[in-house]
Short mmCIF file of C-alpha atoms and ligand atoms in Angstrom, two decimals:
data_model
loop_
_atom_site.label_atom_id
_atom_site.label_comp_id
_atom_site.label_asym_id
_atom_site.label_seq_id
_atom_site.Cartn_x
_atom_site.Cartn_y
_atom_site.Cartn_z
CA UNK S 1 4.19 -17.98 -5.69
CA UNK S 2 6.75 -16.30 -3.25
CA UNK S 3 9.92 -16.01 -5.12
CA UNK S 4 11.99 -14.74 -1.99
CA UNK S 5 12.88 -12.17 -4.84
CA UNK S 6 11.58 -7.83 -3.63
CA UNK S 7 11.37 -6.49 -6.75
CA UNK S 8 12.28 -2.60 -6.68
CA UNK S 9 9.15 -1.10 -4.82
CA UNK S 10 5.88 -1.93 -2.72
CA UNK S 11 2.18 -2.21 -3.47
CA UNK S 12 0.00 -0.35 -0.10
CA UNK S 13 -2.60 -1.37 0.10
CA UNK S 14 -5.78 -1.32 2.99
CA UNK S 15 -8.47 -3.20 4.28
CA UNK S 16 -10.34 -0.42 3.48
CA UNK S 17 -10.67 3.10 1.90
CA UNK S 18 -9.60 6.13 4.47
CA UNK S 19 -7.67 3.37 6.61
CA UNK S 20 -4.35 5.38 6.33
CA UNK S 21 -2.64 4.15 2.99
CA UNK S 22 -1.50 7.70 1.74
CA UNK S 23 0.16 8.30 5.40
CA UNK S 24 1.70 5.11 5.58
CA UNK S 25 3.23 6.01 2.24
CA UNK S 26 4.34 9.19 3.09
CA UNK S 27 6.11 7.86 5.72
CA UNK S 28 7.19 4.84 3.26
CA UNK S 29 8.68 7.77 1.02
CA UNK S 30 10.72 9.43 3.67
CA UNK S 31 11.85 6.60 4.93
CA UNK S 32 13.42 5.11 1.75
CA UNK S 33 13.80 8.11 -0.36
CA UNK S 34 11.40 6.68 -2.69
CA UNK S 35 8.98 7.32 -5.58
CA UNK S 36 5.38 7.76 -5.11
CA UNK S 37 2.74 6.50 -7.89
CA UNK S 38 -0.95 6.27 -7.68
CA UNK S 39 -2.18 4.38 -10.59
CA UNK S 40 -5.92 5.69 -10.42
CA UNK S 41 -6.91 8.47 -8.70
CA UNK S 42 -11.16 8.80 -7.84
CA UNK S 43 -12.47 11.37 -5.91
CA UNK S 44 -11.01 14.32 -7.46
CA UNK S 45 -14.08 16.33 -7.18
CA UNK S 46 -14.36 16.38 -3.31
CA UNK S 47 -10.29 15.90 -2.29
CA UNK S 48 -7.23 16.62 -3.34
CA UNK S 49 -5.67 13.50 -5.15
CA UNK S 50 -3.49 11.59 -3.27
CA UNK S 51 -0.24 12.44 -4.94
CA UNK S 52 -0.90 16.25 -3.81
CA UNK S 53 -0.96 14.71 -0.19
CA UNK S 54 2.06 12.99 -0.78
CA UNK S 55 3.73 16.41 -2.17
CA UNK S 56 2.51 18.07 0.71
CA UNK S 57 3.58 15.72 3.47
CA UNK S 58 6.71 14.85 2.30
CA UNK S 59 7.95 17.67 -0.35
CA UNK S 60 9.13 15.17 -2.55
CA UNK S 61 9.56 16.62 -6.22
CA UNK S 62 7.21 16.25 -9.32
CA UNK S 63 9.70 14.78 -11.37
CA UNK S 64 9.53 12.03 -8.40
CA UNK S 65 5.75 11.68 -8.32
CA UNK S 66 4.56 9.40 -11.46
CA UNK S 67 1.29 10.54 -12.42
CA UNK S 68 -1.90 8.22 -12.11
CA UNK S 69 -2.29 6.84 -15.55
CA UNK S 70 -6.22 7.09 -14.64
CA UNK S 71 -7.98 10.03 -12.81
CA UNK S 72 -11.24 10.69 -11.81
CA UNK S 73 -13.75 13.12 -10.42
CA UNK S 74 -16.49 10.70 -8.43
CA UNK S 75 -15.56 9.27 -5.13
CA UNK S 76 -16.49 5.79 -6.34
CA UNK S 77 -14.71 2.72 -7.22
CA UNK S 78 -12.37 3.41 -10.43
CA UNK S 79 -14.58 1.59 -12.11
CA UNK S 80 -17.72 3.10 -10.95
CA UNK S 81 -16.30 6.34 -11.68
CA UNK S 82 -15.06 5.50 -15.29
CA UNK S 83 -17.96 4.87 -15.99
CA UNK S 84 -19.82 7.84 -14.71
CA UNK S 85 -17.65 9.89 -17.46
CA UNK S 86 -17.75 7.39 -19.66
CA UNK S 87 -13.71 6.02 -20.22
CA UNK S 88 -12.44 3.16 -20.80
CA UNK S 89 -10.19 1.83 -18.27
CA UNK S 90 -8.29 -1.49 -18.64
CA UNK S 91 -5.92 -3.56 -16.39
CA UNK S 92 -3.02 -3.71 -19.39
CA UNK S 93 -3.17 0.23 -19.41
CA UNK S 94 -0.97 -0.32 -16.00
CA UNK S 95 2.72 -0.58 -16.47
CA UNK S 96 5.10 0.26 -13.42
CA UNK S 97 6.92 3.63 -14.58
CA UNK S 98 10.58 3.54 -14.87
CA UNK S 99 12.55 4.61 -11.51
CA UNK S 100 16.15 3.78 -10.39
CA UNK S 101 14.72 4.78 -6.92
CA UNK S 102 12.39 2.30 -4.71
CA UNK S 103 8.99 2.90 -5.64
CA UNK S 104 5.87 3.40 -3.43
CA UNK S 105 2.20 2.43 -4.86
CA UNK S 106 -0.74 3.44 -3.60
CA UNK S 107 -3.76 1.52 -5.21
CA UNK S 108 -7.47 2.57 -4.72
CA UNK S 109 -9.65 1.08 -1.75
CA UNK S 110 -9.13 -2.35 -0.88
CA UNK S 111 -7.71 -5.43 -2.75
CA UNK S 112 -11.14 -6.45 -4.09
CA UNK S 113 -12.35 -3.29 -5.33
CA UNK S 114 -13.32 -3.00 -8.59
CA UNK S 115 -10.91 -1.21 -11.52
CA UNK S 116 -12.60 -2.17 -14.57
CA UNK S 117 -14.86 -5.27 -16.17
CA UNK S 118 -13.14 -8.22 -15.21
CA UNK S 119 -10.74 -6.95 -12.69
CA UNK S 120 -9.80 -5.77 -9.68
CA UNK S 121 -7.15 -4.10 -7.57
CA UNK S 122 -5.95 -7.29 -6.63
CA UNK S 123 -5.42 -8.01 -10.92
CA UNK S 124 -3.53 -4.91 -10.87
CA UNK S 125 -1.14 -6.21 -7.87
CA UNK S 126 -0.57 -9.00 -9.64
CA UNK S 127 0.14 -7.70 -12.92
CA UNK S 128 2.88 -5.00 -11.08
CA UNK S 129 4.24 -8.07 -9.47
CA UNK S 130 5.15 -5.82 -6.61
CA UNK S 131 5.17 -7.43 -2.56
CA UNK S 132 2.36 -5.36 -1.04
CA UNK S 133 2.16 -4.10 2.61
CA UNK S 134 -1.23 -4.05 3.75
CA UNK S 135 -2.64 -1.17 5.85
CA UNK S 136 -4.99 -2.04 8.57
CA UNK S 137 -7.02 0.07 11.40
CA UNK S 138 -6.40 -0.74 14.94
CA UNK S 139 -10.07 -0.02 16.13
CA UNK S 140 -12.85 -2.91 16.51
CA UNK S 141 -13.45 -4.75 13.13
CA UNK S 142 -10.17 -4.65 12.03
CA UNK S 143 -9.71 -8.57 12.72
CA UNK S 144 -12.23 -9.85 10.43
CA UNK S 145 -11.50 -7.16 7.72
CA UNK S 146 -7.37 -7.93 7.98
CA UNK S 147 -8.16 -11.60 7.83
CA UNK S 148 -10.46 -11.49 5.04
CA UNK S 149 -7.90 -9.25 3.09
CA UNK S 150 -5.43 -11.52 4.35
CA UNK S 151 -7.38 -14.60 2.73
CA UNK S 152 -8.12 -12.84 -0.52
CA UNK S 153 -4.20 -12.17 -0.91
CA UNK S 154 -3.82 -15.60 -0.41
CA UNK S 155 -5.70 -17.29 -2.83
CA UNK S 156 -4.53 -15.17 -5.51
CA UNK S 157 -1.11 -16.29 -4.44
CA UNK S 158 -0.09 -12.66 -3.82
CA UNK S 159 3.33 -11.50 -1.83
CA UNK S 160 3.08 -9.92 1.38
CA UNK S 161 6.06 -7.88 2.96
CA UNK S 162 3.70 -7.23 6.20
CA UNK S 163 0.70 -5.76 7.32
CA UNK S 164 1.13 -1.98 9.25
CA UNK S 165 -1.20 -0.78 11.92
CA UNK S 166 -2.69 2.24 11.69
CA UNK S 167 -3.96 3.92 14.43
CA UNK S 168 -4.19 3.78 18.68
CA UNK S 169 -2.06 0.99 19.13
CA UNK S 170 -4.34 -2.46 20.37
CA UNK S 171 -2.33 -5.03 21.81
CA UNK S 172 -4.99 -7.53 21.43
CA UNK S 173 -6.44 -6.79 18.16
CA UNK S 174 -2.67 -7.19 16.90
CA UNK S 175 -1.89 -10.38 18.58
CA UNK S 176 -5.18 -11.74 17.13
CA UNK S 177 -4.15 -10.39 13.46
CA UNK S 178 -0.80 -12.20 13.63
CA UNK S 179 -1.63 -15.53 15.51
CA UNK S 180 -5.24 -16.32 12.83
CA UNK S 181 -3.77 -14.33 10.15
CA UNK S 182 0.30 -15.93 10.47
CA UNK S 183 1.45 -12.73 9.54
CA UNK S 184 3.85 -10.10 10.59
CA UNK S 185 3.21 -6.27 11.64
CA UNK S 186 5.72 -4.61 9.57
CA UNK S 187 5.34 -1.49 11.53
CA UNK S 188 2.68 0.11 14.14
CA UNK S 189 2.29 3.77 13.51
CA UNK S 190 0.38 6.03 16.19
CA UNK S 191 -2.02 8.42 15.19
CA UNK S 192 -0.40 11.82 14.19
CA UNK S 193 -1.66 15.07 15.33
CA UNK S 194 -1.83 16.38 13.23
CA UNK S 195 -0.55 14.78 10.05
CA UNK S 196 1.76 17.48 8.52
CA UNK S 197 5.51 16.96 7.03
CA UNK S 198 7.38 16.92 10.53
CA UNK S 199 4.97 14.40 12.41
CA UNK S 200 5.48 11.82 9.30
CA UNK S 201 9.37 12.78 9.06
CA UNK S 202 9.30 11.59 12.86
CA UNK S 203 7.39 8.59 12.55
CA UNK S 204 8.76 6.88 9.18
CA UNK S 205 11.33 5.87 11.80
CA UNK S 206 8.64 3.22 12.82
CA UNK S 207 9.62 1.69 9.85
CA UNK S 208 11.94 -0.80 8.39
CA UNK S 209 15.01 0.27 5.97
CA UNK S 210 14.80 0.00 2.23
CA UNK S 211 17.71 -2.25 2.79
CA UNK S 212 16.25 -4.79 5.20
CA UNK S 213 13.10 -4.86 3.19
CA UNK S 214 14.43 -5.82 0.25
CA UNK S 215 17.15 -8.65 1.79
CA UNK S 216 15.54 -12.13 1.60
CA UNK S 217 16.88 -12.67 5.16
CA UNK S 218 14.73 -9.91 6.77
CA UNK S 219 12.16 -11.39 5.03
CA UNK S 220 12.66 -15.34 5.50
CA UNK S 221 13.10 -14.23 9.02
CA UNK S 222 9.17 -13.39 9.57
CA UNK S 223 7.59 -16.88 8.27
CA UNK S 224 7.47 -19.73 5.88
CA UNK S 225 4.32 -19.24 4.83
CA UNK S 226 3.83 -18.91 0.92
CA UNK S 227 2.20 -15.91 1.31
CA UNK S 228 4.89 -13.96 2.16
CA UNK S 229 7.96 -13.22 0.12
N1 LIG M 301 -1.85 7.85 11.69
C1 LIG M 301 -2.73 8.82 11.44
N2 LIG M 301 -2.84 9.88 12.27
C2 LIG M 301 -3.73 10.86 12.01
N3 LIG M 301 -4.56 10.88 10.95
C3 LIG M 301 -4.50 9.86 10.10
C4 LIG M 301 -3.59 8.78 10.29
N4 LIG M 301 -3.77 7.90 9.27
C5 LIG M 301 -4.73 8.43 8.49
N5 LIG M 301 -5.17 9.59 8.97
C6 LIG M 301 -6.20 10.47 8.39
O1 LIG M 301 -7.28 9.63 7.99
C7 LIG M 301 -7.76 10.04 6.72
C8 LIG M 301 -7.61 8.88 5.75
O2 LIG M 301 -6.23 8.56 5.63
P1 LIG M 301 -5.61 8.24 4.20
O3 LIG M 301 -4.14 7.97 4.42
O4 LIG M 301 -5.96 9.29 3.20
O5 LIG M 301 -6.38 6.88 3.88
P2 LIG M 301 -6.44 6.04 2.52
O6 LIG M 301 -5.25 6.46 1.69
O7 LIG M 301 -6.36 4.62 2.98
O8 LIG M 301 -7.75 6.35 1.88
C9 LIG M 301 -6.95 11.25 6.31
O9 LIG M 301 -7.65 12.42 6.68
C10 LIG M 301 -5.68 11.11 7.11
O10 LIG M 301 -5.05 12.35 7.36
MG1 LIG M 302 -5.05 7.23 -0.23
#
């Protein structure tokens, strides 16, 4: 249930995979100075992981970048790609690292993709008990996929600070996300060309302070609905 309480940090996550989560926390991590940490990292055999994008595009330092307590090689689901190599991966294997600093998490995919037998990202948001932001697209299909993520957050009584836009800004396709989905767009970020460590140091501005985010005011201030914190 919403607590009205923003614990120390935020939980990105998308509607989908490649729908901007590691820019939107890049910018996240300029804008409020924070931590980055990827829990599980797939894909490593075709892409850098993501906390190599975040040192890129933001420069912030190891020490500041928690390491993903899973990593993989397949670009599959982290449970798919356990399994391919044969680990063991297991939602209590998760435990937020220790920061003084906000912290930024970036989980893998969607909320209902699957992280091992008998859970899924969403279990893992739940068991950080961090308020999530979730990223969207702005192109056609967006709608249904935001209001189906929206729904799934929902009825796992998860906390939502906002959902960002990612992409060519659509007036319509927003209004239609906050009217059916009773949500607010925490931010709108354009499409960076390219993205590269001065295009997100400009456009982190697009988002809130660390300071508003975490006052209960900001946050009462965008809806009653238990949903959001
Ligand atoms: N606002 C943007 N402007 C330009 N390119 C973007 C933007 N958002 C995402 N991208 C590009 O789209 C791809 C997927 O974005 P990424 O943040 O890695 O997605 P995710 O973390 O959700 O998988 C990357 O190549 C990234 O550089
Ligand atoms: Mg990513």
């Amino acid at each position: 249930m919403a607590s009205g309480f923003v614990r120390n940090g935020v939980f990105v996550t998308g509607t989908d995979t490649g729908v901007g989560k590691t820019i939107v926390a890049a910018c996240l991590v300029r804008r409020w100075n924070a931590d980055y940490w990827k829990p599980a990292q797939t894909g490593l055999a075709d892409e850098p992981g993501d906390s190599e994008t975040i040192t890129h595009l933001t420069g912030l330092p190891p020490a500041r970048i928690h390491p993903p307590r899973h990593a993989f090689a397949a670009s599959l689901s982290v449970e798919a790609a356990a399994a391919a190599e044969g680990a063991r991966v297991a939602l209590d294997d998760f435990d937020l690292p220790h920061t003084s600093e906000p912290l930024v998490v970036e989980g893998a995919g969607g909320v209902l993709a699957p992280l091992c037998a008998g859970a899924l990202t969403a279990d893992l948001m739940a068991r950080l008990a961090l308020p999530i932001i979730l990223v969207a697209r702005t192109t056609l299909g967006t709608i249904n996929h935001t209001l189906l993520s929206l729904e799934a957050l929902r009825a796992r009584n998860l906390q939502l600070l906002g959902v960002v836009l990612a992409g060519v800004a659509s007036a319509g396709n927003r209004d239609a996300i906050v009217r059916h989905g009773g949500v607010p767009i925490m931010a709108e970020l354009p499409r960076l060309e390219p993205p590269a460590p001065n295009t997100i140091a400009a456009a982190a501005a697009v988002f809130p302070d660390w300071k508003s985010v975490r006052s209960r005011s900001f946050l009462k201030k965008r809806t009653k609905k238990p949903l959001l914190v």
